[in-house]
Amino acid sequence: KTGKYAGAEESKQEISRLKDDNSSLRGKLSDSQEQVKRLLCIIEQQKNAAKTEGPMATRLPWSDVEKSRFVEALETFGPKDMKGIATVVETRTHAQVRAYAQDYFL
């Protein structure tokens, strides 16, 4: 084949190859999107588990040891440094320390 027909045949082959590549890439994209969805679900599950697990996640009353550590840290850091106090209490977050401090000063 020569002339116009040879170029047309090459173009058809190129188009066919591009269609195959496109189909393959669409499949890979779909697989990747499914994998991202699965990973996002796993991340969400881990976030939810982190909220419900561990010593700081539960709404347990403060122990005598925690209260004692709070008072000691309060004397050391003052009433404004909740993160510093939380490092001494060790078992509570600074947000939990702040909430306890609000009740403590009432």
mmCIF file of C-alpha atoms in Angstrom:
data_model
loop_
_atom_site.group_PDB
_atom_site.id
_atom_site.type_symbol
_atom_site.label_atom_id
_atom_site.label_comp_id
_atom_site.label_asym_id
_atom_site.label_seq_id
_atom_site.Cartn_x
_atom_site.Cartn_y
_atom_site.Cartn_z
ATOM 1 C CA LYS A 1 0.000 0.000 0.000
ATOM 2 C CA THR A 2 1.350 3.330 -0.956
ATOM 3 C CA GLY A 3 0.249 6.917 -1.036
ATOM 4 C CA LYS A 4 -3.015 7.908 0.639
ATOM 5 C CA TYR A 5 -3.959 4.402 1.672
ATOM 6 C CA ALA A 6 -0.714 3.686 3.555
ATOM 7 C CA GLY A 7 -1.157 6.851 5.659
ATOM 8 C CA ALA A 8 -4.799 6.021 6.287
ATOM 9 C CA GLU A 9 -3.907 2.502 7.451
ATOM 10 C CA GLU A 10 -1.241 3.862 9.830
ATOM 11 C CA SER A 11 -3.759 6.376 11.182
ATOM 12 C CA LYS A 12 -6.307 3.599 11.790
ATOM 13 C CA GLN A 13 -3.676 1.555 13.642
ATOM 14 C CA GLU A 14 -2.696 4.574 15.725
ATOM 15 C CA ILE A 15 -6.343 5.289 16.545
ATOM 16 C CA SER A 16 -6.864 1.656 17.515
ATOM 17 C CA ARG A 17 -3.759 1.731 19.724
ATOM 18 C CA LEU A 18 -4.910 4.965 21.382
ATOM 19 C CA LYS A 19 -8.361 3.487 22.033
ATOM 20 C CA ASP A 20 -6.746 0.478 23.697
ATOM 21 C CA ASP A 21 -4.493 2.730 25.779
ATOM 22 C CA ASN A 22 -7.483 4.867 26.740
ATOM 23 C CA SER A 23 -9.459 1.812 27.807
ATOM 24 C CA SER A 24 -6.530 0.506 29.844
ATOM 25 C CA LEU A 25 -6.026 3.870 31.544
ATOM 26 C CA ARG A 26 -9.730 4.151 32.364
ATOM 27 C CA GLY A 27 -9.558 0.747 34.033
ATOM 28 C CA LYS A 28 -6.496 1.740 36.041
ATOM 29 C CA LEU A 29 -8.161 5.012 37.029
ATOM 30 C CA SER A 30 -11.250 3.159 38.195
ATOM 31 C CA ASP A 31 -9.113 0.747 40.231
ATOM 32 C CA SER A 32 -7.216 3.659 41.774
ATOM 33 C CA GLN A 33 -10.443 5.459 42.672
ATOM 34 C CA GLU A 34 -11.737 2.326 44.389
ATOM 35 C CA GLN A 35 -8.481 2.002 46.307
ATOM 36 C CA VAL A 36 -8.715 5.639 47.427
ATOM 37 C CA LYS A 37 -12.292 5.035 48.625
ATOM 38 C CA ARG A 38 -11.146 1.996 50.622
ATOM 39 C CA LEU A 39 -8.265 3.943 52.156
ATOM 40 C CA LEU A 40 -10.558 6.836 53.083
ATOM 41 C CA CYS A 41 -12.888 4.364 54.806
ATOM 42 C CA ILE A 42 -9.947 2.916 56.740
ATOM 43 C CA ILE A 43 -8.813 6.402 57.769
ATOM 44 C CA GLU A 44 -12.322 7.286 58.933
ATOM 45 C CA GLN A 45 -12.565 4.047 60.918
ATOM 46 C CA GLN A 46 -9.227 4.769 62.574
ATOM 47 C CA LYS A 47 -10.317 8.309 63.446
ATOM 48 C CA ASN A 48 -13.513 6.987 64.992
ATOM 49 C CA ALA A 49 -11.597 4.295 66.878
ATOM 50 C CA ALA A 50 -9.156 6.901 68.200
ATOM 51 C CA LYS A 51 -12.082 8.876 69.591
ATOM 52 C CA THR A 52 -13.414 5.893 71.493
ATOM 53 C CA GLU A 53 -10.213 4.188 72.647
ATOM 54 C CA GLY A 54 -7.518 5.025 75.131
ATOM 55 C CA PRO A 55 -7.454 6.545 78.585
ATOM 56 C CA MET A 56 -8.175 10.088 77.400
ATOM 57 C CA ALA A 57 -11.160 9.236 75.223
ATOM 58 C CA THR A 58 -13.548 8.122 77.923
ATOM 59 C CA ARG A 59 -15.451 10.438 80.221
ATOM 60 C CA LEU A 60 -14.233 8.923 83.434
ATOM 61 C CA PRO A 61 -14.194 10.984 86.609
ATOM 62 C CA TRP A 62 -10.839 12.410 87.567
ATOM 63 C CA SER A 63 -8.889 10.200 89.943
ATOM 64 C CA ASP A 64 -7.330 11.518 93.147
ATOM 65 C CA VAL A 65 -3.896 11.204 91.518
ATOM 66 C CA GLU A 66 -5.019 13.267 88.508
ATOM 67 C CA LYS A 67 -6.537 15.896 90.800
ATOM 68 C CA SER A 68 -3.349 16.073 92.833
ATOM 69 C CA ARG A 69 -1.204 16.405 89.726
ATOM 70 C CA PHE A 70 -3.556 19.092 88.419
ATOM 71 C CA VAL A 71 -3.161 21.173 91.594
ATOM 72 C CA GLU A 72 0.628 20.765 91.587
ATOM 73 C CA ALA A 73 0.855 21.735 87.915
ATOM 74 C CA LEU A 74 -1.516 24.644 88.461
ATOM 75 C CA GLU A 75 0.871 26.027 91.081
ATOM 76 C CA THR A 76 3.818 25.541 88.711
ATOM 77 C CA PHE A 77 2.338 26.752 85.417
ATOM 78 C CA GLY A 78 -0.462 29.051 86.529
ATOM 79 C CA PRO A 79 -4.102 29.006 85.439
ATOM 80 C CA LYS A 80 -3.455 29.903 81.773
ATOM 81 C CA ASP A 81 -1.092 27.116 80.632
ATOM 82 C CA MET A 82 -3.418 24.175 80.091
ATOM 83 C CA LYS A 83 -0.978 22.341 77.831
ATOM 84 C CA GLY A 84 1.703 22.555 80.505
ATOM 85 C CA ILE A 85 -0.720 21.299 83.127
ATOM 86 C CA ALA A 86 -1.809 18.468 80.828
ATOM 87 C CA THR A 87 1.807 17.320 80.481
ATOM 88 C CA VAL A 88 2.016 16.922 84.252
ATOM 89 C CA VAL A 89 -1.391 15.249 84.600
ATOM 90 C CA GLU A 90 -0.340 12.922 81.731
ATOM 91 C CA THR A 91 -3.653 11.088 81.364
ATOM 92 C CA ARG A 92 -5.774 14.022 80.128
ATOM 93 C CA THR A 93 -5.684 16.260 77.066
ATOM 94 C CA HIS A 94 -5.308 20.004 77.414
ATOM 95 C CA ALA A 95 -8.994 20.343 76.448
ATOM 96 C CA GLN A 96 -9.972 17.999 79.279
ATOM 97 C CA VAL A 97 -7.711 19.929 81.655
ATOM 98 C CA ARG A 98 -9.341 23.185 80.552
ATOM 99 C CA ALA A 99 -12.821 21.746 81.211
ATOM 100 C CA TYR A 100 -11.733 20.467 84.609
ATOM 101 C CA ALA A 101 -10.164 23.840 85.436
ATOM 102 C CA GLN A 102 -13.430 25.591 84.677
ATOM 103 C CA ASP A 103 -15.197 23.365 87.202
ATOM 104 C CA TYR A 104 -12.287 23.666 89.650
ATOM 105 C CA PHE A 105 -12.473 27.474 89.736
ATOM 106 C CA LEU A 106 -16.277 27.590 90.194
#
